[in-house]
XYZ file of C-alpha atoms in Angstrom:
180
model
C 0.000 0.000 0.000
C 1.262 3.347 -1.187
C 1.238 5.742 2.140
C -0.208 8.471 1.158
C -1.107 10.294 4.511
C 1.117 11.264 6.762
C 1.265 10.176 10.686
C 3.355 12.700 13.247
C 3.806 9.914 16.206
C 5.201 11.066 19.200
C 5.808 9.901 22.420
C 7.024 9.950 25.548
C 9.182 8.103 27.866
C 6.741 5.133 29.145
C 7.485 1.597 28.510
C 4.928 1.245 25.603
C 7.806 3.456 23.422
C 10.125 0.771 23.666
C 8.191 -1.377 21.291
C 7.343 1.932 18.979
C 9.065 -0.358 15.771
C 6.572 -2.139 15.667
C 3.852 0.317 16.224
C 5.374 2.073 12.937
C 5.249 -1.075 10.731
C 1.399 -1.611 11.646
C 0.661 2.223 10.640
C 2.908 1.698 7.510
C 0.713 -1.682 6.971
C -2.509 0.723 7.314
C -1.532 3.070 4.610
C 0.251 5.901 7.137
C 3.925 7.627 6.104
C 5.230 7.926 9.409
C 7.324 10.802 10.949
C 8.576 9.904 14.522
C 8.768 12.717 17.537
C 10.120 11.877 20.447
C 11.112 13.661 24.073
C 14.305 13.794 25.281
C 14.096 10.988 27.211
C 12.364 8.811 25.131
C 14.800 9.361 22.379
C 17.409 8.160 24.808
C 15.444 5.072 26.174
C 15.631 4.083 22.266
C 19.292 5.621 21.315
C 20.640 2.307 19.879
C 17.402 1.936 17.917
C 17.342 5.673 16.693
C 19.074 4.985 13.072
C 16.719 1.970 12.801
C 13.467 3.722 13.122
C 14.884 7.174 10.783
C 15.597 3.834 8.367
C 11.923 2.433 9.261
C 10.376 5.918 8.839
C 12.621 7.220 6.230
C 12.700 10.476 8.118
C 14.897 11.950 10.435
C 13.423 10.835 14.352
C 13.073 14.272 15.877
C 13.640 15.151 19.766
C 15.234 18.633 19.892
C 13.690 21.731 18.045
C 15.257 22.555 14.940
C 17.443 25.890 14.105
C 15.913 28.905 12.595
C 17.858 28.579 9.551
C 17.751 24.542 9.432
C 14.649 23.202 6.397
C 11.717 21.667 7.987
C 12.867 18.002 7.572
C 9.589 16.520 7.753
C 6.283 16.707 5.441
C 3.230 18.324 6.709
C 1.332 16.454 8.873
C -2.041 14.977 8.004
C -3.014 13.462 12.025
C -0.600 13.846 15.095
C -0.915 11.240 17.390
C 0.755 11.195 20.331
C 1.424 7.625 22.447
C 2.058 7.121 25.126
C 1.805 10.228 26.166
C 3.307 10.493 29.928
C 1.980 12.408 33.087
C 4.313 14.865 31.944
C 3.480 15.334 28.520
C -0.218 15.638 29.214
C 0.269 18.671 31.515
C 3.281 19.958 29.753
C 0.729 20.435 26.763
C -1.908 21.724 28.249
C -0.240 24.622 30.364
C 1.601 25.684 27.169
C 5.415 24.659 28.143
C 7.008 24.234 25.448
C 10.582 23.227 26.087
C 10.247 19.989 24.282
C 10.424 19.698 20.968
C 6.660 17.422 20.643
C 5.024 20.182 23.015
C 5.440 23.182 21.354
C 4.435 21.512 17.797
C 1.675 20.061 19.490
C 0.758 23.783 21.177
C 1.082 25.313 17.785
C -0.743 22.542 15.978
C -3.653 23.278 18.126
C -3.766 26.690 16.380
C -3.220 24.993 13.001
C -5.871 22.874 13.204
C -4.128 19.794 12.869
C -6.108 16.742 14.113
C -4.808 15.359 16.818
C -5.084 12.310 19.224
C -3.501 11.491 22.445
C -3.511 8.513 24.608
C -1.971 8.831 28.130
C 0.309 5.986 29.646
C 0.364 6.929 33.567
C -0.113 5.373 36.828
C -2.936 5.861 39.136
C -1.069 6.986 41.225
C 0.206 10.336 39.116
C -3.338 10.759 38.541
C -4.668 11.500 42.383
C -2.618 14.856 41.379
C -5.672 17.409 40.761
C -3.696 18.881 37.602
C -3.917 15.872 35.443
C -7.841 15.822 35.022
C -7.852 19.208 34.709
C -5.149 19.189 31.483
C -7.174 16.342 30.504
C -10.196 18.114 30.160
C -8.329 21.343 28.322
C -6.704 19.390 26.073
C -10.332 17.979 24.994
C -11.683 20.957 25.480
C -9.322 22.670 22.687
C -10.201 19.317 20.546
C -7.442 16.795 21.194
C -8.817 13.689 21.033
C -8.092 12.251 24.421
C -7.885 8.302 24.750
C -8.144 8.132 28.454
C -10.939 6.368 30.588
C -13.796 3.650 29.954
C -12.840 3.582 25.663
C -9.332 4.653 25.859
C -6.183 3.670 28.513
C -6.934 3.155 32.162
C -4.474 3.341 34.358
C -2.233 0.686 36.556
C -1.554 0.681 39.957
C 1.810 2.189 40.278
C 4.302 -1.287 38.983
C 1.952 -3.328 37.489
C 1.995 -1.633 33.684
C 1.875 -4.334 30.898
C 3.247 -2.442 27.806
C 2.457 -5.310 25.795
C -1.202 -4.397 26.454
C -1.078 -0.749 25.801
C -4.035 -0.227 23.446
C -2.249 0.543 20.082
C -5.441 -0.398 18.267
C -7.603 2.237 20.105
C -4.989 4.986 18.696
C -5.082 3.963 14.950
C -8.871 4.399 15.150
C -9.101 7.427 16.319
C -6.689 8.895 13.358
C -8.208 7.212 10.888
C -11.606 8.892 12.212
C -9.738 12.312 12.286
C -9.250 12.397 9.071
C -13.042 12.015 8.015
């Protein structure tokens, strides 16, 4: 299949990254040309595997902004998805901090309109802190399409993740319905 739209997936340090190889053959499978975003500490979680995945995507995998004067490396983005997205992330997002690299596009893409899904990976205990619900609840209500709850990623207690069972499938539905 010929991909023809294209995927910004970026994520954050939580065990499901590890396996993000894998997640980018099954979008490549669905018809998706992948660009890979990662945060600083994902991207070093995954350092041996980084010139495997920019082979895999056949992009350059992005964690640090670019220079002013540097070309925009990647093509425009179609969906950004991002998964898993870490207790972190989520409220990094929605207060507008932009250090990272995936933050501020995702703040800006807000104002672009770009479609945009998120699925959190994050323990329950992280979210007994009051600010997660309420970034949660910004981020949907400036229409991110937020996989968390009954129909999206429920929480572990704190040490009993299984990142083989992080919903994957949930995430790929939700793009695919962005885009309609």
């Amino acid at each position: 299949m010929t991909a023809n739209r294209v995927l910004y997936l970026l994520g954050s340090a939580a065990p499901p990254v590890l396996n993000i190889g894998n997640v980018i053959e099954r979008a490549h499978a669905a018809g998706w040309d992948v660009c890979l975003g990662l945060t600083p500490t994902a991207a070093r979680w995954l350092d041996d595997q980084l010139p495997a995945l920019e082979d895999l995507t056949g992009h350059p995998v992005r964690s640090q902004y670019k220079l002013p004067q540097e070309p925009d490396v990647w093509p425009p983005a179609d969906v950004a998805v991002v998964a898993p997205a870490t207790f972190n992330t989520i409220n990094q997002w929605a207060l507008g901090i932009t250090e990272k690299f995936i933050v501020g596009f995702l703040a800006e893409g807000i104002g672009k309109g770009i479609p945009m899904v998120t699925m959190p990976c994050v323990n329950a205990a992280y979210v007994q802190h009051t600010q997660f619900e309420t970034s949660i609840a910004t981020l949907r209500a400036m229409g991110v399409h937020v996989l968390y709850g009954e129909g999206g990623f429920v929480p572990n207690e704190p040490g009993k993740g299984r990142p083989e069972a992080y919903p994957w499938h949930l995430v790929w539905d939700a793009a695919q319905s962005a885009l309609t």
